[in-house]
CSV table of C-alpha atoms in Angstrom, one decimal:
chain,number,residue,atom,x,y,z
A,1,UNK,CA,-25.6,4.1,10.6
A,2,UNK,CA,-25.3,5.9,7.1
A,3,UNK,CA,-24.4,3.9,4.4
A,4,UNK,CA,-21.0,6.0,4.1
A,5,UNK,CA,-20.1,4.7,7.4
A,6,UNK,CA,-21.0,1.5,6.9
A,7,UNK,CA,-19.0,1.1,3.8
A,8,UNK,CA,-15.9,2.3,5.6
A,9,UNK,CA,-16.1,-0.9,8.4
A,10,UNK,CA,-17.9,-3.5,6.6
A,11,UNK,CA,-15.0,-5.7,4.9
A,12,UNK,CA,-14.0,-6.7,8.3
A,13,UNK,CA,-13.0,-10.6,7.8
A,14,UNK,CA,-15.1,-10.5,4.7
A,15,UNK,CA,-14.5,-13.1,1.9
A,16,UNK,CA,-13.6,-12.3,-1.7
A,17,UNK,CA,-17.2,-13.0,-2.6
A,18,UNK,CA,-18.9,-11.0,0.1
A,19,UNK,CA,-15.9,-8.3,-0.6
A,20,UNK,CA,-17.1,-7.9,-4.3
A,21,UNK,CA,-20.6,-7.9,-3.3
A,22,UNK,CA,-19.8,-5.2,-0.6
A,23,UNK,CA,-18.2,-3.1,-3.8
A,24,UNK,CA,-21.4,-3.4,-6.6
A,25,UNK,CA,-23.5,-2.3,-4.1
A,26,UNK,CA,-20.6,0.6,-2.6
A,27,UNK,CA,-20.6,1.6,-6.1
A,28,UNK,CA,-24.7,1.8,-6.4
A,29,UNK,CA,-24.1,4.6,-4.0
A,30,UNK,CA,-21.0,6.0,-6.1
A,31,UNK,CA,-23.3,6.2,-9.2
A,32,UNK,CA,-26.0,8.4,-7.2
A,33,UNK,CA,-23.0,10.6,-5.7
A,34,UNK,CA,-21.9,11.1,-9.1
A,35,UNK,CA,-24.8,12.1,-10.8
A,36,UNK,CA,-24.5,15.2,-9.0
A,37,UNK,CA,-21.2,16.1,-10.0
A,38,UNK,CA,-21.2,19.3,-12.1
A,39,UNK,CA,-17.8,19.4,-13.9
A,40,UNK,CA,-17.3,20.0,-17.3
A,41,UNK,CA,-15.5,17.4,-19.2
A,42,UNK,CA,-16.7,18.7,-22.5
A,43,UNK,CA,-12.5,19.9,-23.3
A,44,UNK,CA,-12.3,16.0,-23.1
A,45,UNK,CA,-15.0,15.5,-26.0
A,46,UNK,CA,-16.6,13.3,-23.7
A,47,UNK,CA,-20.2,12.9,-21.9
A,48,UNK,CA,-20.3,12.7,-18.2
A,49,UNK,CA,-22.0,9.0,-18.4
A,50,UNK,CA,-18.5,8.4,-19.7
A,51,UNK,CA,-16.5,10.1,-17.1
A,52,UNK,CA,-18.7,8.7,-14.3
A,53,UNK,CA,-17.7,5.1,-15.7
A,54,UNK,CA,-14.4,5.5,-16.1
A,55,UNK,CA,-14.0,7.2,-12.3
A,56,UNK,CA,-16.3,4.2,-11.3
A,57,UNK,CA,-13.9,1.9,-13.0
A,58,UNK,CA,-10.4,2.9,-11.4
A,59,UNK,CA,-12.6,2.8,-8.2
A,60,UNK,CA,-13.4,-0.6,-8.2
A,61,UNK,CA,-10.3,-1.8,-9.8
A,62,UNK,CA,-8.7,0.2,-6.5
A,63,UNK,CA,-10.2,-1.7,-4.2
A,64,UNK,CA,-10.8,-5.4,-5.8
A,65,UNK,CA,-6.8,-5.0,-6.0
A,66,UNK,CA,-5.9,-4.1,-2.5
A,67,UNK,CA,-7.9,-6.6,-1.3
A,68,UNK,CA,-6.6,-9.6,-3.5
A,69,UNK,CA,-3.0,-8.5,-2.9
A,70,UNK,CA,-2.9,-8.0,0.4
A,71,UNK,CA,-2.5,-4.1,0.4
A,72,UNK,CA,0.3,-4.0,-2.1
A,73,UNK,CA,0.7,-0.6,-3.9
A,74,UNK,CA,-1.3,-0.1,-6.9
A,75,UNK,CA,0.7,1.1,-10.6
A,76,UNK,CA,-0.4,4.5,-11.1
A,77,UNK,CA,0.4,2.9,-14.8
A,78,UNK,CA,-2.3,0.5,-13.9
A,79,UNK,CA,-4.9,3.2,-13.4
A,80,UNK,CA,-3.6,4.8,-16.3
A,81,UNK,CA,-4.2,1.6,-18.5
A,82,UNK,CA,-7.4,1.8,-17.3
A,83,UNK,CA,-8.6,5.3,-18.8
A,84,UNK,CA,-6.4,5.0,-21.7
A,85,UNK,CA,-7.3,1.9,-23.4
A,86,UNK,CA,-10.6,3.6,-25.3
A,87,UNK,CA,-9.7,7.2,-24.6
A,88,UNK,CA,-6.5,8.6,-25.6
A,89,UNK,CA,-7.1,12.6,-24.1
A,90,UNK,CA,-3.5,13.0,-22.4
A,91,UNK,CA,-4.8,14.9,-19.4
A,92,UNK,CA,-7.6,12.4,-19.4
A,93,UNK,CA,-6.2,9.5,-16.4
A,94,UNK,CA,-5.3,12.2,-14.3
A,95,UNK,CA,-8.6,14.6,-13.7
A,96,UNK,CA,-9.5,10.7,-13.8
A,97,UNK,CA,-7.7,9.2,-10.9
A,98,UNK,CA,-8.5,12.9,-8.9
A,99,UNK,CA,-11.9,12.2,-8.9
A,100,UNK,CA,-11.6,8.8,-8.0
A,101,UNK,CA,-9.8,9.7,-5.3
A,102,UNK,CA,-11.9,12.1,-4.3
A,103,UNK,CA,-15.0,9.5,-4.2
A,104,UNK,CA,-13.1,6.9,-2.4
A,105,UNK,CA,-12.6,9.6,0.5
A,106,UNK,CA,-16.4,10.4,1.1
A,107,UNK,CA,-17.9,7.4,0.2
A,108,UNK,CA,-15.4,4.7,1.3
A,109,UNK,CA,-13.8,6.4,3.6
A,110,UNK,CA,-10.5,5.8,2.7
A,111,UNK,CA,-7.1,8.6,1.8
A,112,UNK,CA,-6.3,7.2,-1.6
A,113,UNK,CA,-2.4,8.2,-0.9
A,114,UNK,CA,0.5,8.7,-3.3
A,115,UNK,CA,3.7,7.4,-3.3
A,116,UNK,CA,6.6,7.9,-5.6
A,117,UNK,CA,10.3,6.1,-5.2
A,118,UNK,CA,13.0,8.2,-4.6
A,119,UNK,CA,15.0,6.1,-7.2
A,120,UNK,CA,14.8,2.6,-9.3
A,121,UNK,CA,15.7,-0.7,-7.7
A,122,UNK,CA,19.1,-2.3,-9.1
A,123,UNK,CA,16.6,-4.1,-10.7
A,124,UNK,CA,15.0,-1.9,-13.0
A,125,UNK,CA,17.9,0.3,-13.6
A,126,UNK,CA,18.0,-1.2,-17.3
A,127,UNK,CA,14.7,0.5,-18.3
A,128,UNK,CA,13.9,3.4,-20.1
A,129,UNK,CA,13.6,6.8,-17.9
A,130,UNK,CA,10.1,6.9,-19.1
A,131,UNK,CA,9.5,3.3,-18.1
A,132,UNK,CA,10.8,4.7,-14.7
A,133,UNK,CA,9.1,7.5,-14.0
A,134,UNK,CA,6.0,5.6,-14.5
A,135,UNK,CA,6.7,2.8,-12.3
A,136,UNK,CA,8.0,5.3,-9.2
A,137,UNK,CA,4.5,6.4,-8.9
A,138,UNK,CA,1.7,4.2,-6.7
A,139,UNK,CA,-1.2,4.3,-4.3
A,140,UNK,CA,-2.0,2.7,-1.0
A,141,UNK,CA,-5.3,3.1,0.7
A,142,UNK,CA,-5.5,4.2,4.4
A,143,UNK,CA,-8.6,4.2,6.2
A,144,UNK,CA,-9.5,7.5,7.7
A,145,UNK,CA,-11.1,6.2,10.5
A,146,UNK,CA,-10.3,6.9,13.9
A,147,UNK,CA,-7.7,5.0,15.5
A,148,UNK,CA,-10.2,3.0,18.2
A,149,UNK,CA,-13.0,2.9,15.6
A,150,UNK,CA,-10.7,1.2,12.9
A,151,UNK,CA,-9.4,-0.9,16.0
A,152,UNK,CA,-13.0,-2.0,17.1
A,153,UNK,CA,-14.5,-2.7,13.8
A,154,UNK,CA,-11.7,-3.1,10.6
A,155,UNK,CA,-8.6,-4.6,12.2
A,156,UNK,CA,-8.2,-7.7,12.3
A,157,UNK,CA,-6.5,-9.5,15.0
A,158,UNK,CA,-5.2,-12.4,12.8
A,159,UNK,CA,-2.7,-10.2,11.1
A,160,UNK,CA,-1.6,-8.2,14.2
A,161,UNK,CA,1.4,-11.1,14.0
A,162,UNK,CA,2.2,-9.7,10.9
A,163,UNK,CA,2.1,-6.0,11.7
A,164,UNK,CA,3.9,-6.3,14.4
A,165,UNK,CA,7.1,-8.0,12.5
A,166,UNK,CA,6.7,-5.4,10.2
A,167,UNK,CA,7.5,-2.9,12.9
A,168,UNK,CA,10.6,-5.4,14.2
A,169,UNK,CA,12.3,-5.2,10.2
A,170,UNK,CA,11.6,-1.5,9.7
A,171,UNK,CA,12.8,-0.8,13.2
A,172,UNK,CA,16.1,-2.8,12.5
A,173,UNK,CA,16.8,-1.5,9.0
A,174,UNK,CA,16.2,2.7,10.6
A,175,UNK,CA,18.9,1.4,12.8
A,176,UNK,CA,20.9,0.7,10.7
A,177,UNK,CA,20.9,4.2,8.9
A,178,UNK,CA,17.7,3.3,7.0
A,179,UNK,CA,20.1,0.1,5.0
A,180,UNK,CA,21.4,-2.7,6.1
A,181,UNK,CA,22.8,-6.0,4.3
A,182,UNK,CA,21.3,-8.6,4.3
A,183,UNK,CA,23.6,-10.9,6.2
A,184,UNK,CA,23.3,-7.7,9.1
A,185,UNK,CA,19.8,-8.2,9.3
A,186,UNK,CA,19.2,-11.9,9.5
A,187,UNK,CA,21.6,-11.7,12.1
A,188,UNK,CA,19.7,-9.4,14.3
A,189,UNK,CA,16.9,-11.7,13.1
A,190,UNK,CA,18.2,-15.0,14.5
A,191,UNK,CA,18.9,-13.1,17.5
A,192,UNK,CA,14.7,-12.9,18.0
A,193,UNK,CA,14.3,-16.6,17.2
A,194,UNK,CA,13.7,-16.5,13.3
A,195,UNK,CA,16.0,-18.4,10.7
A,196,UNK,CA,15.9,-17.6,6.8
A,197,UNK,CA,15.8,-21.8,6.9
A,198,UNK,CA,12.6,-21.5,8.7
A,199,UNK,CA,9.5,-22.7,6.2
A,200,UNK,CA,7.2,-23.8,9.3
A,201,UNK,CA,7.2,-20.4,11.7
A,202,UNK,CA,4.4,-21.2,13.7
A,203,UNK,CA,3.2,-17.5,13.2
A,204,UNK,CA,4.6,-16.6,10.4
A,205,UNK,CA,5.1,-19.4,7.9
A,206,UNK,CA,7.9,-19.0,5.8
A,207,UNK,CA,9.9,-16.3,7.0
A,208,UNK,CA,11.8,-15.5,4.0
A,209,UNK,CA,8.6,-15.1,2.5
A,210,UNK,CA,7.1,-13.2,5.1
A,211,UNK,CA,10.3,-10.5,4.7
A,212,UNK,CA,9.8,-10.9,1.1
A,213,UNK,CA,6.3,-9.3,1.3
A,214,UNK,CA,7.6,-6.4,3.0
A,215,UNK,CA,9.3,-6.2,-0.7
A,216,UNK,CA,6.3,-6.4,-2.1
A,217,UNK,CA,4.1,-3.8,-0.3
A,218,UNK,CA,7.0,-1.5,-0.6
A,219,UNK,CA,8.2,-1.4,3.1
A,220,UNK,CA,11.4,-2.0,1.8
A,221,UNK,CA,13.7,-2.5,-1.1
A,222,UNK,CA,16.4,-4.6,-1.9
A,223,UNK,CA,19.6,-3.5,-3.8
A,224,UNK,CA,22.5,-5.4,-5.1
A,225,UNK,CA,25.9,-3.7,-5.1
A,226,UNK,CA,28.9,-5.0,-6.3
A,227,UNK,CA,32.3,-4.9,-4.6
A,228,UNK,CA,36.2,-5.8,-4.8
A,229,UNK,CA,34.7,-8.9,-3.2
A,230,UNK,CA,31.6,-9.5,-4.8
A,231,UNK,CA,28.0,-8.5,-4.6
A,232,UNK,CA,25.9,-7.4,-1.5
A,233,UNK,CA,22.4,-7.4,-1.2
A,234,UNK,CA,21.3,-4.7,0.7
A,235,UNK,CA,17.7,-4.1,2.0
A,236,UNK,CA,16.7,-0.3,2.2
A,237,UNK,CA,13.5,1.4,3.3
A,238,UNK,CA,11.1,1.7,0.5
A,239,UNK,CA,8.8,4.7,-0.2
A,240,UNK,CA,6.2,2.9,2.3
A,241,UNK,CA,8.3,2.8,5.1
A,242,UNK,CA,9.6,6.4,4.6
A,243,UNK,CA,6.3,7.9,3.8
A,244,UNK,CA,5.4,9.9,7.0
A,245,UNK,CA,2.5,8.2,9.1
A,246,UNK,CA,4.3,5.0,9.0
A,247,UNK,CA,8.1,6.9,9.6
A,248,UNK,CA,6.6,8.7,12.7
A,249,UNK,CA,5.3,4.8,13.9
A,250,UNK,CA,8.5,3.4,13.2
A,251,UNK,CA,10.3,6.5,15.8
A,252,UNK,CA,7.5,6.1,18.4
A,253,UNK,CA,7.7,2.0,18.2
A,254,UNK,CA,11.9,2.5,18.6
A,255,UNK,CA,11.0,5.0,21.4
A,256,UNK,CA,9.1,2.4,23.2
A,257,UNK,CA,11.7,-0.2,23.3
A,258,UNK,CA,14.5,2.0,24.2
A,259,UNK,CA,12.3,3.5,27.3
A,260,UNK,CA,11.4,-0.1,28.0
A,261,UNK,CA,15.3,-1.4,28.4
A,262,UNK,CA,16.5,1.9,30.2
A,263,UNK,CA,13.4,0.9,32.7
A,264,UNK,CA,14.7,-2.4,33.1
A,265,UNK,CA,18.3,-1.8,32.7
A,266,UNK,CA,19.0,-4.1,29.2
A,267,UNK,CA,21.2,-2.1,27.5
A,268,UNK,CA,22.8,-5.1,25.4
């Protein structure tokens, strides 16, 4: 196996300490991959020692996060931060973050994907459009491995739980018209066995929690609207959720339980 491939299955139930050792010596192999690079960065009034370590940088940064935060988008303000805090070229963070994309592809072996909110949360409706516009933009990384390879040798069967109640929210909320109060969907949810009292789930813990992370990875998003009779919180699908490999898994999942009741005649 090539070192490439190895790097793209080898943080399979790996600790934060063999993780970060798995990335120094990933990033060994970036160095020598970069050294061949022929772009000129000389409009940036910078050398390409200095490029290659600001690329190597956001690289590293990419991947310590995702794996601390359990897969939670990453700022494109972050990576921004990153490039901008010695250099201040404008078009600097962007030729940047390309090439660091472009690295984490052929060397990691992951898509380094994009995703921008169609709108602010209620909650940051208060800030500045520029504010905005730099917090709808983030990243995810998706392996590009083959389905049964990534199966086989990434996935890990302790968090299927978690994936799969993933699917059961998103599946409720497209339902729903792709929103849903809140009161709506822990109804449907009590229906299944879970209660918003629940702190002990024996799979999933806490289960407000566990709904709240789907928040946090940008599954979904929660909105408060006020009424005549008060304020509604309503849960909405996030630019995760709608973003189209995981939309199409969301249909085909629905699909599934809809053939599965016609076959056995549950239409409740």
């Amino acid at each position: 196996m090539d070192f490439p491939s190895f790097c793209r299955i080898s943080l399979k139930g790996a600790s934060f300490a063999q993780a970060k050792r798995f990335c120094q010596l990933s990033l060994v192999c970036l160095t020598i991959r970069m050294a061949s690079s022929r772009e000129d960065f000389s409009q940036f009034d910078i050398s390409k020692e200095e490029k290659d370590k600001l690329v190597a940088e956001v690289i590293r940064y990419v991947l310590f996060k995702t794996h601390q935060n359990s897969g939670c988008p990453i700022k494109r303000d972050e990576l921004t931060q990153l490039v901008t805090k010695n250099y201040r070229q404008r078009a600097l963070p962007a030729v940047v973050i390309n090439e660091a994309k472009e690295r984490l592809s052929s060397i990691f072996g992951y898509e380094m994907r994009e995703l921008q909110r169609s709108r602010p949360s209620s909650t940051n409706q208060g800030r500045s459009s520029q504010q905005s516009v730099a917090d709808s933009k983030s990243y995810i990384l998706i392996s590009q491995l083959p389905a049964d390879v990534y199966r086989k040798y990434v996935e890990d069967v302790n968090t299927t739980h978690l994936t799969g109640f993933t699917f059961v929210i998103l599946g409720v909320v497209h339902l729903a018209g792709g929103k849903i109060p809140e009161e709506n969907l822990w109804h449907h949810l009590r229906r299944m066995g879970f209660s918003d009292s629940d702190e002990i789930h024996p799979v999933l813990g806490n289960v407000k929690q566990a709904l709240e992370a789907l928040v946090q990875q940008r599954y979904l998003q929660k909105d408060k609207v006020n009424g005549p009779e008060g304020s509604t919180l309503f849960y909405e699908l996030a630019e995760r959720a709608l973003d189209a490999p995981v939309n199409d898994r969301i249909k085909e999942y629905i699909s599934q339980i809809v053939k599965k009741d016609a076959a056995t005649g549950d239409v409740d």
